[in-house]
Coordinates of C-alpha atoms in Angstrom, one line a residue:
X113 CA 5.5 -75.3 -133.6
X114 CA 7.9 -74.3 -131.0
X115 CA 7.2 -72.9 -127.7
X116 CA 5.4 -69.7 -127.5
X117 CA 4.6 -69.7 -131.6
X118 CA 1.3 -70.6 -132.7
X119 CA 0.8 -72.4 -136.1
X120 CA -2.2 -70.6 -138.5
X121 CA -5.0 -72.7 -137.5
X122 CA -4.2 -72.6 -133.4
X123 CA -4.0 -68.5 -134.0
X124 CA -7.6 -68.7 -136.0
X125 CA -8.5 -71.2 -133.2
X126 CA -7.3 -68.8 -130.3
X127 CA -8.9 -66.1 -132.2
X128 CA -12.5 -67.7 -132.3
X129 CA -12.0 -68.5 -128.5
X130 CA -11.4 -64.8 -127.4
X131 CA -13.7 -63.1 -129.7
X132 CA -16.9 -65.1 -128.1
X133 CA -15.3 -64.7 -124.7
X134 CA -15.4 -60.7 -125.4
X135 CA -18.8 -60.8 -126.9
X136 CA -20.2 -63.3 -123.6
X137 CA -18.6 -60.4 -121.5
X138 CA -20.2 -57.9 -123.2
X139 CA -23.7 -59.6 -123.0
X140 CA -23.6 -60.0 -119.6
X141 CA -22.4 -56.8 -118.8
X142 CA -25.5 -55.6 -120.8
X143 CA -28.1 -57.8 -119.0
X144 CA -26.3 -56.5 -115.6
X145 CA -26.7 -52.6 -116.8
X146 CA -30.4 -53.2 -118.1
X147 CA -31.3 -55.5 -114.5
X148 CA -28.6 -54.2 -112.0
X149 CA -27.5 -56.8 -109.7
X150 CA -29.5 -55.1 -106.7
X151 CA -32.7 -55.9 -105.5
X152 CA -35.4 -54.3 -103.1
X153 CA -38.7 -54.3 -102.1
X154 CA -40.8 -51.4 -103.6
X155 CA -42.3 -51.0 -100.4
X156 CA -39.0 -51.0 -98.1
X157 CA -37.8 -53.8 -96.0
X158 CA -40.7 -52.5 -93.3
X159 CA -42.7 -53.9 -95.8
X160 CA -41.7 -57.8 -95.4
X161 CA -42.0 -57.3 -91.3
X162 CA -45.9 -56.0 -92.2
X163 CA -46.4 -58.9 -94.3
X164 CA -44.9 -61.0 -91.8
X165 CA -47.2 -59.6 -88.8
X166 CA -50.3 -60.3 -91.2
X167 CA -49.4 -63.5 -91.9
X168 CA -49.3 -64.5 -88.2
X169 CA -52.3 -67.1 -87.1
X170 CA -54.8 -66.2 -84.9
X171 CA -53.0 -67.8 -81.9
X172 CA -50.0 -65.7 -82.0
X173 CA -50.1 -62.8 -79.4
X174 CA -47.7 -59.9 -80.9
X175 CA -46.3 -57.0 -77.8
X176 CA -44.1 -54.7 -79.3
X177 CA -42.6 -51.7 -77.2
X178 CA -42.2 -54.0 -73.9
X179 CA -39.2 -54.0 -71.9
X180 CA -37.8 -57.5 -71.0
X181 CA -35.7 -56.6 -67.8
X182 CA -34.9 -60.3 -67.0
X183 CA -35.3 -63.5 -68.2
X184 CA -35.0 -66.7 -65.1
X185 CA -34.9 -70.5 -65.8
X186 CA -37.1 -71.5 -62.6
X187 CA -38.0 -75.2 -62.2
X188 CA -38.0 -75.8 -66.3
X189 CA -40.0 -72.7 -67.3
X190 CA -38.6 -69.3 -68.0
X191 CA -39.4 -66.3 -66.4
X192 CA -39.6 -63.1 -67.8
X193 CA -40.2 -60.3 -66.1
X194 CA -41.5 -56.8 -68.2
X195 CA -41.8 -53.5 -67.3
X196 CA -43.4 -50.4 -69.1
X197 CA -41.8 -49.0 -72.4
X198 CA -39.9 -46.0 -72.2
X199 CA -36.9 -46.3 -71.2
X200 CA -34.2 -48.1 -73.2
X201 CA -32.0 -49.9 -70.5
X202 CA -30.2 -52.4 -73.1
X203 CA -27.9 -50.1 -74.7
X204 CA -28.9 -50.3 -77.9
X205 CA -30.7 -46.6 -78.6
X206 CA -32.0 -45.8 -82.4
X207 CA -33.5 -42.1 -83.5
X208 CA -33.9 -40.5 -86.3
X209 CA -33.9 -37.0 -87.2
X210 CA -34.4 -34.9 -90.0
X211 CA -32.5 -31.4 -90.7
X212 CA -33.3 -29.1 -93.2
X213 CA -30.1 -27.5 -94.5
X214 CA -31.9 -24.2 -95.0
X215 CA -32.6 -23.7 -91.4
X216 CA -31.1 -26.4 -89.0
X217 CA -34.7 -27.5 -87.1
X218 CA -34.2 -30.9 -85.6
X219 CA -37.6 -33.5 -85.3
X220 CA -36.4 -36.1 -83.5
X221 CA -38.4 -39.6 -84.2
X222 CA -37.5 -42.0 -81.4
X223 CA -37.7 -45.6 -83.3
X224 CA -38.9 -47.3 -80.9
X225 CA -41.7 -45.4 -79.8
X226 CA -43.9 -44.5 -83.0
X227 CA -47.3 -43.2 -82.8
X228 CA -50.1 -45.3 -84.4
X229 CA -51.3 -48.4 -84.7
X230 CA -48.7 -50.0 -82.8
X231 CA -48.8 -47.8 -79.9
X232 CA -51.9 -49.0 -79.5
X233 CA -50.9 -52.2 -79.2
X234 CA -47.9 -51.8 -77.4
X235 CA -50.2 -50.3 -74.5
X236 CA -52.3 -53.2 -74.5
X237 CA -49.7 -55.3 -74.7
X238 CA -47.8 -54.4 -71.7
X239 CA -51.4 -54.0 -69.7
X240 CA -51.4 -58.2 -70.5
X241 CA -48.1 -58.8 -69.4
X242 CA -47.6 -57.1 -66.6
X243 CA -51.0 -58.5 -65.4
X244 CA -49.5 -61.9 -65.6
X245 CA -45.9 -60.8 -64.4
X246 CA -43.3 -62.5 -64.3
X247 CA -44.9 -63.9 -67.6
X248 CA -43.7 -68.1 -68.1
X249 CA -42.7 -69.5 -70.9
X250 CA -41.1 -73.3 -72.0
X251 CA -39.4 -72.2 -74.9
X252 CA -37.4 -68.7 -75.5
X253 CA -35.7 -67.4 -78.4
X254 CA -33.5 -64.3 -77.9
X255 CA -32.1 -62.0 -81.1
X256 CA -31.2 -59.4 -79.4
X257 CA -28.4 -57.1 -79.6
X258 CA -25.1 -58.7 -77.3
X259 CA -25.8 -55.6 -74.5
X260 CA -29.2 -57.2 -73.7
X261 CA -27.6 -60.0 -72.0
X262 CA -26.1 -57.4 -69.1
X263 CA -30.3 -57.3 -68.0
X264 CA -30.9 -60.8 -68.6
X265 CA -29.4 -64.3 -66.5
X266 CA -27.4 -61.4 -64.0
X267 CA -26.2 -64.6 -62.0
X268 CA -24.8 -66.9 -64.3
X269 CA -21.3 -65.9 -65.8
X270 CA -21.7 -68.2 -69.1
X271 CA -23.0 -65.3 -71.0
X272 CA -19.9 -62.9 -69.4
X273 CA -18.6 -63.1 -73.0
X274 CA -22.0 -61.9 -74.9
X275 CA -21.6 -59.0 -71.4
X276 CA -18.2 -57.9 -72.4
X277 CA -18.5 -57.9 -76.3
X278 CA -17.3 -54.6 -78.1
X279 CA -19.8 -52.6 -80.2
X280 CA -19.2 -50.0 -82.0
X281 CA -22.0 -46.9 -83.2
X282 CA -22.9 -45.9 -86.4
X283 CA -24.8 -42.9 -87.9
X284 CA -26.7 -42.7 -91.6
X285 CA -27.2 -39.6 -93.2
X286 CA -29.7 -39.3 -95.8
X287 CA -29.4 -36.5 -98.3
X288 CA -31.0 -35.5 -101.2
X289 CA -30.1 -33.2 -103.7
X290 CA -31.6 -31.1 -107.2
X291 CA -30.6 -33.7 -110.2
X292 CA -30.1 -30.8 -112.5
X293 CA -27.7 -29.1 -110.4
X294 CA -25.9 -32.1 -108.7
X295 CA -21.8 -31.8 -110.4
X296 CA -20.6 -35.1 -108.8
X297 CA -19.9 -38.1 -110.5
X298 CA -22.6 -41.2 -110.5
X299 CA -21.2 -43.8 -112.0
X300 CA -21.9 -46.6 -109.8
X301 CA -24.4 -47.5 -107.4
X302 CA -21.8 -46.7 -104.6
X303 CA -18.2 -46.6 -102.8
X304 CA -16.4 -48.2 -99.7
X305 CA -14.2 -46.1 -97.6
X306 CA -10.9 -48.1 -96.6
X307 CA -10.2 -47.9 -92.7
X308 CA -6.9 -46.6 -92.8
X309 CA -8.5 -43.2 -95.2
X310 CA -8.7 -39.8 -92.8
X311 CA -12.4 -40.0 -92.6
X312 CA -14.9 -40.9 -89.8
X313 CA -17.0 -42.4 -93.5
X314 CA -17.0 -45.2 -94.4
X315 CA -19.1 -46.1 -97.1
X316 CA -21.7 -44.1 -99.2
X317 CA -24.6 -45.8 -101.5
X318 CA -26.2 -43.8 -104.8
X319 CA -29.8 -44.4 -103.6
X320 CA -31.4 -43.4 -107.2
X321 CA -29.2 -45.7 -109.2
X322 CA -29.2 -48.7 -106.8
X323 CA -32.7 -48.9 -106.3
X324 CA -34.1 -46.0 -108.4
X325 CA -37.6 -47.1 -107.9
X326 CA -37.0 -45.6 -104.5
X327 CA -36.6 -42.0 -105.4
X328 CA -37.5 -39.1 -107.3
X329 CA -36.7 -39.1 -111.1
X330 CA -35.4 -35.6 -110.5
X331 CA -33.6 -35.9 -107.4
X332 CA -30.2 -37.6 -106.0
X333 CA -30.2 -39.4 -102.9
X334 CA -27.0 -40.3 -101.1
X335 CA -26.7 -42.7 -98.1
X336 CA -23.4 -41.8 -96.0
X337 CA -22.2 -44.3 -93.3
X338 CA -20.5 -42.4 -90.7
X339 CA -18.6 -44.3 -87.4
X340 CA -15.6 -46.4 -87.2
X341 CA -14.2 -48.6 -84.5
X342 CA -12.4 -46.1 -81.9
X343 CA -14.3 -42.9 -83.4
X344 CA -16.5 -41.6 -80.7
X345 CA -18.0 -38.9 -83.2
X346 CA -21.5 -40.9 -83.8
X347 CA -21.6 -40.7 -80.1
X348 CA -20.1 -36.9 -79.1
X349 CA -21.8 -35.2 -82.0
X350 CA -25.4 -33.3 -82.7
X351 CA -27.3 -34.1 -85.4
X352 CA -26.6 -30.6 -86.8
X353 CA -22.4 -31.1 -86.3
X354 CA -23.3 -35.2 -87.8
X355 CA -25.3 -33.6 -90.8
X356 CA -22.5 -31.2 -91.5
X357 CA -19.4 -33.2 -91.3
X358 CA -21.1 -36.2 -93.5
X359 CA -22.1 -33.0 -96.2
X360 CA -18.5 -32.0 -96.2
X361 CA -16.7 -35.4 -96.0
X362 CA -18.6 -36.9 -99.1
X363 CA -18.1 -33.4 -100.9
X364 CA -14.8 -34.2 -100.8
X365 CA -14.8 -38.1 -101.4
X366 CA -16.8 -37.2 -104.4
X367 CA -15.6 -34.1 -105.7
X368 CA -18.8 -32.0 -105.7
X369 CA -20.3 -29.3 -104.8
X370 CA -23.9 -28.9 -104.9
X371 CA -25.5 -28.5 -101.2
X372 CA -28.2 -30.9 -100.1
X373 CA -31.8 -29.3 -100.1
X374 CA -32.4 -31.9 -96.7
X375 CA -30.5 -34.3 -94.8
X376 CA -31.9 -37.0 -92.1
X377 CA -29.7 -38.2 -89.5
X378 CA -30.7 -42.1 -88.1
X379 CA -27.9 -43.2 -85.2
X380 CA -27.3 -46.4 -84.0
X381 CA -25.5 -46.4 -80.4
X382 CA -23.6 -49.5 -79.7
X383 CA -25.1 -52.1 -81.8
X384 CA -22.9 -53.1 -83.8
X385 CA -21.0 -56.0 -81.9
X386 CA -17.1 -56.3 -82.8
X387 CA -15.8 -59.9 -84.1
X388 CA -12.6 -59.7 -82.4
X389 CA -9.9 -62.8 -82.4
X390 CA -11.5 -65.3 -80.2
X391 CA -15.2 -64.4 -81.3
X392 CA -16.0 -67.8 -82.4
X393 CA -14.5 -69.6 -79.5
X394 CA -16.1 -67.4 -77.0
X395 CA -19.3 -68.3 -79.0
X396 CA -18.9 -71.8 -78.7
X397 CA -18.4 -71.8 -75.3
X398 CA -22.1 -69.3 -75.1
X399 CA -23.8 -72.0 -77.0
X400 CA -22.5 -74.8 -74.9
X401 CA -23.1 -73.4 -71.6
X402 CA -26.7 -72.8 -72.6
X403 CA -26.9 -76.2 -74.1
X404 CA -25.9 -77.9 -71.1
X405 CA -27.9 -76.0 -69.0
X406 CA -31.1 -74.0 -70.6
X407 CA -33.5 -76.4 -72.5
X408 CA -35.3 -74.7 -74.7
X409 CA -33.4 -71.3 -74.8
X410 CA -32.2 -70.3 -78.3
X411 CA -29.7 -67.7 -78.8
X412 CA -29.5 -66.2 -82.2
X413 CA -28.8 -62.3 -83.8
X414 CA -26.2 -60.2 -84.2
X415 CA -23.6 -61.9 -81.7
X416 CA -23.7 -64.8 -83.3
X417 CA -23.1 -65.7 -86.8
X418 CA -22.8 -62.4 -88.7
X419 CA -24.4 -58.8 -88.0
X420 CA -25.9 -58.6 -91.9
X421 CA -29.8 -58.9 -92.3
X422 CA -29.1 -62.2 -94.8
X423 CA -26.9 -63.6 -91.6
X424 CA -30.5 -62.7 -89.5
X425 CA -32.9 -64.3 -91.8
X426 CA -30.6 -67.1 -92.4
X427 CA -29.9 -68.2 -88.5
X428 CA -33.6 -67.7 -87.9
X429 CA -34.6 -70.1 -91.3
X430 CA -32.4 -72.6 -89.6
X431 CA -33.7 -72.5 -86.2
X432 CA -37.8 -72.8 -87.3
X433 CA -35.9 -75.8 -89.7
X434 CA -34.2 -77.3 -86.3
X435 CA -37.4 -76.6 -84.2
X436 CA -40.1 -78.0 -86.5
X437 CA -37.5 -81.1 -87.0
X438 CA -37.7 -82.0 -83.5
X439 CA -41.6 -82.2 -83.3

């Protein structure tokens, strides 16, 4: 045959070929609509720190709510020196608040302070430590936020670049809506927003149909990212003006309507650190300084290799690999 004609038998052959391609598409286009290619814990993600916290052994001694002001390398020990909860000195602040669209009333939640179990323990736990203040320690891993840092080893200009890292803020709304009278389109289990679109947005994820077993059969439940680098409204705005403007931006994205029966506003100020040209060789040199310097001391978190929650569990499998190695 000449070039570009097919005889009979390599046109039945092509045929064959690109009818079970179609149908091995379709199959697995199928399975993917039947299992969705999402998963999540039925519980929440809280639920694998729980499991984690009852898994501990006996000999592990959990404080939560305590303030690490400082952290010294004196004579091949650490010091760390902790002060009462309360105030939130590293620059990294979380709250959440809920507002009910009928009447704007604000409860404000601050994360890091909950009621409970754990602020019993956090009591306790900061009666133990300041008790033995400056608490010692041989080895120290940090996985903290890159504004920590500014607190911690004041002296020593190695960690200048963690100091100096940009971080940008971020706000989630959380809004729910009647099912029956919701007139947006759901196809999907969600949509990014492109940087360069006239929207402080930028990303939006259909709760109920990527992880349905989280909501209400009868309800819609959109999550709205709001904050991008060099947009100061995460930071400027209320949680009423926030609740609002995310209402009205993904109205328009979306091309609905219908009006949210509550909305809950969770900010997250400056914790987001900014991988800017010359982040990994301004990590190197972190990690080398420390290694030359701090036995012991293992940096790992957001500042490091990736700000995802697989980037967190990952650097932490690796270090427990690298630590029980060297036993």
């Amino acid at each position: 045959a000449g070039k570009g004609i097919m005889t009979d038998r390599q046109f039945e052959s092509h045929e064959a070929k690109s009818t079970k391609a179609q149908a091995d598409m379709a199959s697995r286009k199928g399975t993917a609509a039947q299992s969705g290619m999402f998963r999540q814990l039925t519980g929440g993600l809280e639920s694998v720190i729980t499991a984690i916290v009852d898994a501990m052994p006996s000999n592990v001694h959990l404080y939560t709510g305590t303030l690490v002001s400082n952290i010294r390398y004196v004579e091949g020990m650490y010091a760390i020196d902790v002060e009462n909860s309360g105030n939130d000195t590293c620059g990294c602040q979380s709250n959440a608040n809920s507002i009910k669209t009928s009447s704007i009333n604000t409860d404000s939640i601050n994360a890091d302070n909950k009621g409970g179990a754990s602020g019993a323990t956090t009591d306790s736990a900061i009666e133990v430590l300041l008790d033995k203040a400056p608490a010692m320690a041989d080895h120290v891993i940090i996985a903290t936020p890159p504004a920590t840092y500014t607190q911690w080893f004041k002296d020593d200009p190695g960690f200048d670049f963690l100091r100096s890292m940009e971080q940008s803020s971020c706000a989630i709304a959380i809004m729910a809506f009647d099912k029956s009278t919701f007139d947006g389109d759901l196809k999907g289990s969600g949509l990014l927003i492109t940087r360069k679109t006239d929207t402080p947005l930028t990303a939006c994820t259909i709760l109920n149909q990527k992880w349905p077993q989280t909501t209400p059969d009868d309800k819609v439940v959109l999550r709205v990212f709001i904050g991008k680098p060099g947009n100061d409204v995460v930071e400027q705005y209320s949680d009423e003006e926030l609740s609002e403007l995310a209402v009205e931006e993904i109205q328009h994205i979306m091309r609905f309507s219908a009006k949210p029966e509550w909305v809950r506003i969770n900010r997250l100020i400056h914790c987001m650190p900014q991988y800017n040209v010359g982040h990994r060789a301004g990590i190197k040199a972190v990690r080398e300084h420390v290694a030359e310097n701090y036995p012991n001391l293992h940096l790992i978190g957001t500042p490091f290799d990736g700000i995802g929650i697989p980037d967190g569990v990952k650097q932490a499998k690796e270090l427990v690999q690298t630590l029980v190695n060297e036993k």
